[in-house]
Short mmCIF file of C-alpha atoms in Angstrom, two decimals:
data_model
loop_
_atom_site.label_atom_id
_atom_site.label_comp_id
_atom_site.label_asym_id
_atom_site.label_seq_id
_atom_site.Cartn_x
_atom_site.Cartn_y
_atom_site.Cartn_z
CA ASP A 10 0.00 0.00 0.00
CA THR A 11 1.61 3.26 -1.12
CA GLY A 12 -0.94 5.68 0.33
CA VAL A 13 -0.82 7.88 3.41
CA SER A 14 -0.98 5.83 6.59
CA GLN A 15 -1.92 6.91 10.10
CA ASP A 16 -1.52 5.20 13.42
CA PRO A 17 -3.46 4.51 15.55
CA ARG A 18 -6.82 4.49 13.78
CA HIS A 19 -8.69 4.95 17.05
CA LYS A 20 -7.62 6.34 20.40
CA ILE A 21 -9.67 6.60 23.57
CA THR A 22 -8.13 8.54 26.40
CA LYS A 23 -9.09 10.22 29.64
CA ARG A 24 -9.16 13.96 30.04
CA GLY A 25 -5.77 15.29 31.04
CA GLN A 26 -3.74 12.55 29.38
CA ASN A 27 -1.27 13.12 26.57
CA VAL A 28 -1.69 11.44 23.17
CA THR A 29 0.54 11.15 20.12
CA PHE A 30 -0.46 10.29 16.56
CA ARG A 31 1.78 9.26 13.70
CA CYS A 32 1.47 9.91 9.97
CA ASP A 33 3.53 8.32 7.21
CA PRO A 34 3.13 10.24 3.94
CA ILE A 35 3.47 8.97 0.40
CA SER A 36 7.20 8.46 0.03
CA GLU A 37 7.97 11.03 -2.66
CA HIS A 38 5.74 13.74 -1.16
CA ASN A 39 7.64 16.50 0.59
CA ARG A 40 4.59 18.35 1.92
CA LEU A 41 2.66 17.02 4.89
CA TYR A 42 -0.51 18.46 6.43
CA TRP A 43 -2.58 17.92 9.56
CA TYR A 44 -6.32 18.64 9.68
CA ARG A 45 -9.01 18.10 12.29
CA GLN A 46 -12.57 17.15 11.46
CA THR A 47 -15.52 17.24 13.83
CA LEU A 48 -18.95 15.77 13.23
CA GLY A 49 -20.88 17.48 10.46
CA GLN A 50 -17.99 19.74 9.46
CA GLY A 51 -15.32 19.69 6.83
CA PRO A 52 -11.66 19.21 7.73
CA GLU A 53 -10.04 22.23 9.39
CA PHE A 54 -6.41 23.03 8.71
CA LEU A 55 -4.02 22.71 11.66
CA THR A 56 -0.48 22.88 10.27
CA TYR A 57 1.76 21.86 7.41
CA PHE A 58 5.39 20.98 6.73
CA GLN A 59 7.58 21.22 3.71
CA ASN A 60 10.26 18.64 4.31
CA GLU A 61 11.15 19.12 8.00
CA ALA A 62 10.19 22.81 8.16
CA GLN A 63 6.83 23.69 9.74
CA LEU A 64 5.62 26.51 7.48
CA GLU A 65 2.23 27.43 8.88
CA LYS A 66 0.17 26.83 12.01
CA SER A 67 -3.50 27.57 12.48
CA ARG A 68 -4.72 29.50 15.48
CA LEU A 69 -6.68 26.31 16.22
CA LEU A 70 -3.34 24.78 17.21
CA SER A 71 -3.16 25.80 20.84
CA ASP A 72 -0.09 25.51 23.05
CA ARG A 73 -1.19 22.00 23.98
CA PHE A 74 -0.66 20.84 20.40
CA SER A 75 2.72 20.22 18.86
CA ALA A 76 3.69 18.68 15.55
CA GLU A 77 7.04 17.49 14.32
CA ARG A 78 8.46 16.04 11.16
CA PRO A 79 12.03 14.98 11.89
CA LYS A 80 14.11 14.25 8.81
CA GLY A 81 11.23 15.27 6.57
CA SER A 82 9.65 11.83 6.55
CA PHE A 83 6.93 10.76 9.00
CA SER A 84 5.22 13.26 11.29
CA THR A 85 3.82 13.15 14.80
CA LEU A 86 1.05 15.23 16.33
CA GLU A 87 0.99 15.38 20.12
CA ILE A 88 -1.82 16.73 22.25
CA GLN A 89 -0.97 17.40 25.87
CA ARG A 90 -3.51 17.54 28.71
CA THR A 91 -6.36 16.46 26.44
CA GLU A 92 -9.78 18.04 26.82
CA GLN A 93 -13.16 16.71 25.75
CA GLY A 94 -13.25 19.35 23.04
CA ASP A 95 -10.24 17.67 21.42
CA SER A 96 -12.42 14.70 20.45
CA ALA A 97 -12.35 14.64 16.64
CA MET A 98 -10.94 12.88 13.61
CA TYR A 99 -7.33 13.92 12.98
CA LEU A 100 -6.42 13.68 9.31
CA CYS A 101 -3.02 13.71 7.71
CA ALA A 102 -2.40 14.49 4.05
CA SER A 103 0.63 14.74 1.80
CA SER A 104 1.39 16.26 -1.58
CA VAL A 105 3.95 17.17 -4.16
CA PRO A 106 3.72 20.95 -4.51
CA TRP A 107 3.30 23.00 -7.64
CA ARG A 108 2.32 20.21 -9.96
CA GLU A 109 0.33 22.07 -12.60
CA GLY A 110 0.46 25.13 -10.41
CA ARG A 111 -1.18 23.71 -7.32
CA ASP A 112 -0.90 20.61 -5.24
CA GLU A 113 -3.54 17.97 -4.69
CA GLN A 114 -3.45 16.64 -1.19
CA PHE A 115 -3.83 12.92 -0.59
CA PHE A 116 -5.39 12.02 2.73
CA GLY A 117 -4.84 9.15 5.13
CA PRO A 118 -7.70 7.31 6.86
CA GLY A 119 -7.47 9.46 9.98
CA THR A 120 -7.12 8.85 13.71
CA ARG A 121 -10.35 9.12 15.66
CA LEU A 122 -9.72 10.54 19.13
CA THR A 123 -12.26 10.22 21.92
CA VAL A 124 -11.55 12.05 25.17
CA LEU A 125 -13.63 10.80 28.10
CA ASP B 12 -16.18 32.88 9.53
CA GLN B 13 -17.14 30.19 7.03
CA GLN B 14 -15.21 31.13 3.90
CA VAL B 15 -16.36 28.07 1.95
CA LYS B 16 -20.01 27.06 2.19
CA GLN B 17 -21.97 24.09 0.96
CA ASN B 18 -25.53 25.08 1.71
CA SER B 19 -27.14 21.75 0.87
CA PRO B 20 -26.47 19.19 3.61
CA SER B 21 -27.82 16.39 1.47
CA LEU B 22 -28.86 15.49 -2.08
CA SER B 23 -30.78 12.46 -3.32
CA VAL B 24 -30.62 11.42 -6.99
CA GLN B 25 -31.80 8.52 -9.09
CA GLU B 26 -29.20 6.31 -10.73
CA GLY B 27 -28.38 7.50 -14.25
CA ARG B 28 -29.45 11.07 -13.59
CA ILE B 29 -27.24 14.11 -13.06
CA SER B 30 -26.01 15.08 -9.59
CA ILE B 31 -25.19 18.74 -9.07
CA LEU B 32 -23.36 19.75 -5.91
CA ASN B 33 -22.86 23.42 -5.17
CA CYS B 34 -20.29 25.44 -3.27
CA ASP B 35 -19.90 29.16 -2.55
CA TYR B 36 -16.87 31.02 -1.29
CA THR B 37 -16.26 34.49 0.07
CA ASN B 38 -12.48 34.95 -0.02
CA SER B 39 -11.39 36.69 -3.25
CA MET B 40 -7.86 35.41 -2.74
CA PHE B 41 -8.88 31.81 -3.43
CA ASP B 42 -7.62 30.77 -6.87
CA TYR B 43 -7.64 26.99 -6.77
CA PHE B 44 -10.57 24.77 -5.98
CA LEU B 45 -10.90 21.05 -5.36
CA TRP B 46 -13.60 18.48 -4.77
CA TYR B 47 -13.08 15.52 -2.46
CA LYS B 48 -15.26 12.48 -1.84
CA LYS B 49 -15.38 10.76 1.53
CA TYR B 50 -16.71 7.35 2.46
CA PRO B 51 -17.33 6.43 6.13
CA ALA B 52 -14.18 5.42 8.04
CA GLU B 53 -11.93 6.62 5.22
CA GLY B 54 -10.05 9.83 4.55
CA PRO B 55 -11.20 12.20 1.79
CA THR B 56 -10.28 11.14 -1.74
CA PHE B 57 -9.35 13.74 -4.35
CA LEU B 58 -11.79 13.91 -7.27
CA ILE B 59 -11.13 16.92 -9.47
CA SER B 60 -9.73 20.44 -9.28
CA ILE B 61 -9.92 23.70 -11.16
CA SER B 62 -7.72 26.77 -11.32
CA SER B 63 -9.25 30.23 -11.42
CA ILE B 64 -7.87 30.75 -14.95
CA LYS B 65 -10.43 28.22 -16.16
CA ASP B 66 -14.19 28.07 -15.90
CA LYS B 67 -14.60 24.35 -16.54
CA ASN B 68 -12.65 21.17 -15.99
CA GLU B 69 -13.83 17.71 -16.98
CA ASP B 70 -12.65 14.26 -15.96
CA GLY B 71 -14.80 11.37 -17.10
CA ARG B 72 -18.19 11.57 -15.41
CA PHE B 73 -17.11 14.53 -13.27
CA THR B 74 -17.15 18.17 -14.38
CA VAL B 75 -16.42 21.18 -12.21
CA PHE B 76 -17.67 24.64 -13.19
CA LEU B 77 -16.31 27.85 -11.73
CA ASN B 78 -18.12 31.20 -11.79
CA LYS B 79 -15.62 33.66 -10.39
CA SER B 80 -17.91 36.68 -10.49
CA ALA B 81 -20.48 34.84 -8.40
CA LYS B 82 -17.81 33.12 -6.27
CA HIS B 83 -19.56 29.86 -6.98
CA LEU B 84 -18.50 26.44 -8.13
CA SER B 85 -20.40 23.28 -8.84
CA LEU B 86 -19.63 19.62 -9.39
CA HIS B 87 -21.66 17.71 -11.95
CA ILE B 88 -21.72 13.93 -11.96
CA VAL B 89 -23.20 12.35 -15.07
CA PRO B 90 -24.48 9.69 -15.02
CA SER B 91 -24.77 9.17 -11.28
CA GLN B 92 -24.08 5.67 -9.94
CA PRO B 93 -24.92 4.10 -6.56
CA GLY B 94 -21.18 3.90 -5.82
CA ASP B 95 -21.07 7.70 -5.94
CA SER B 96 -23.02 7.81 -2.67
CA ALA B 97 -20.67 9.55 -0.24
CA VAL B 98 -19.99 12.91 1.40
CA TYR B 99 -18.62 15.48 -1.03
CA PHE B 100 -16.46 18.35 0.15
CA CYS B 101 -15.37 21.37 -1.82
CA ALA B 102 -12.12 23.02 -0.81
CA ALA B 103 -10.28 26.18 -1.77
CA ALA B 104 -6.71 27.44 -1.64
CA GLY B 105 -4.97 30.67 -2.49
CA GLY B 106 -3.46 33.91 -1.35
CA THR B 107 -0.33 33.71 0.74
CA SER B 108 -1.21 30.34 2.22
CA TYR B 109 -0.54 27.91 -0.59
CA GLY B 110 -0.51 24.83 1.60
CA LYS B 111 -3.76 25.35 3.43
CA LEU B 112 -7.06 24.03 2.12
CA THR B 113 -10.27 25.57 3.42
CA PHE B 114 -13.15 23.08 3.27
CA GLY B 115 -16.90 23.42 3.12
CA GLN B 116 -19.16 21.49 5.48
CA GLY B 117 -19.88 18.75 2.99
CA THR B 118 -22.94 17.45 1.11
CA ILE B 119 -24.19 13.89 1.56
CA LEU B 120 -25.02 12.46 -1.87
CA THR B 121 -27.28 9.43 -2.07
CA VAL B 122 -27.77 7.78 -5.45
CA HIS B 123 -30.73 5.39 -5.51
CA PRO B 124 -30.71 2.36 -7.84
#
């Protein structure tokens, strides 16, 4: 399977605990994105990387959230001191930029987080 | 501030007929638009895109139309098939933030046999 993969697919945690998600992009893609999707809404942008550089962060990404992409390959998204409002689907996407002027992002299956 | 809006939460169509999904945007800086399809328990799958220099882009059964003056785009699926039943999201990009996609809320399409 050469698509974007995410691990775990589901995570249940208690309020106040820390969680970490992993995303493995398509191998030749140097851009990697994180989005969050809540019920009945479209995905909301959180942050993106070009290679190992984090180029943009949404204001949705509070101080409790941190994302890394060491060596420009896989990425991790950590949420510290989780709150019930963090319950959502966390989606990762990757792309090759500037193909035909714009990039098409390819999404992974997501990690569903439930905070009790 | 919802910059991309899909005002129809759901659409029901008979197999073989045309499905038309609509999307409106407010940000004049958007210059690239995409449609994604999403099945339950899967991530969104890219369908088709259009740059603001065009007003139409076609790929098989899927055609996207862009009306820049009205800040409106639509996705036409002809003919519709039961396997097209899914949630459809439109997304937009542009301005200084080339990496960020702004999504609409989605439209649930149901195609009846």
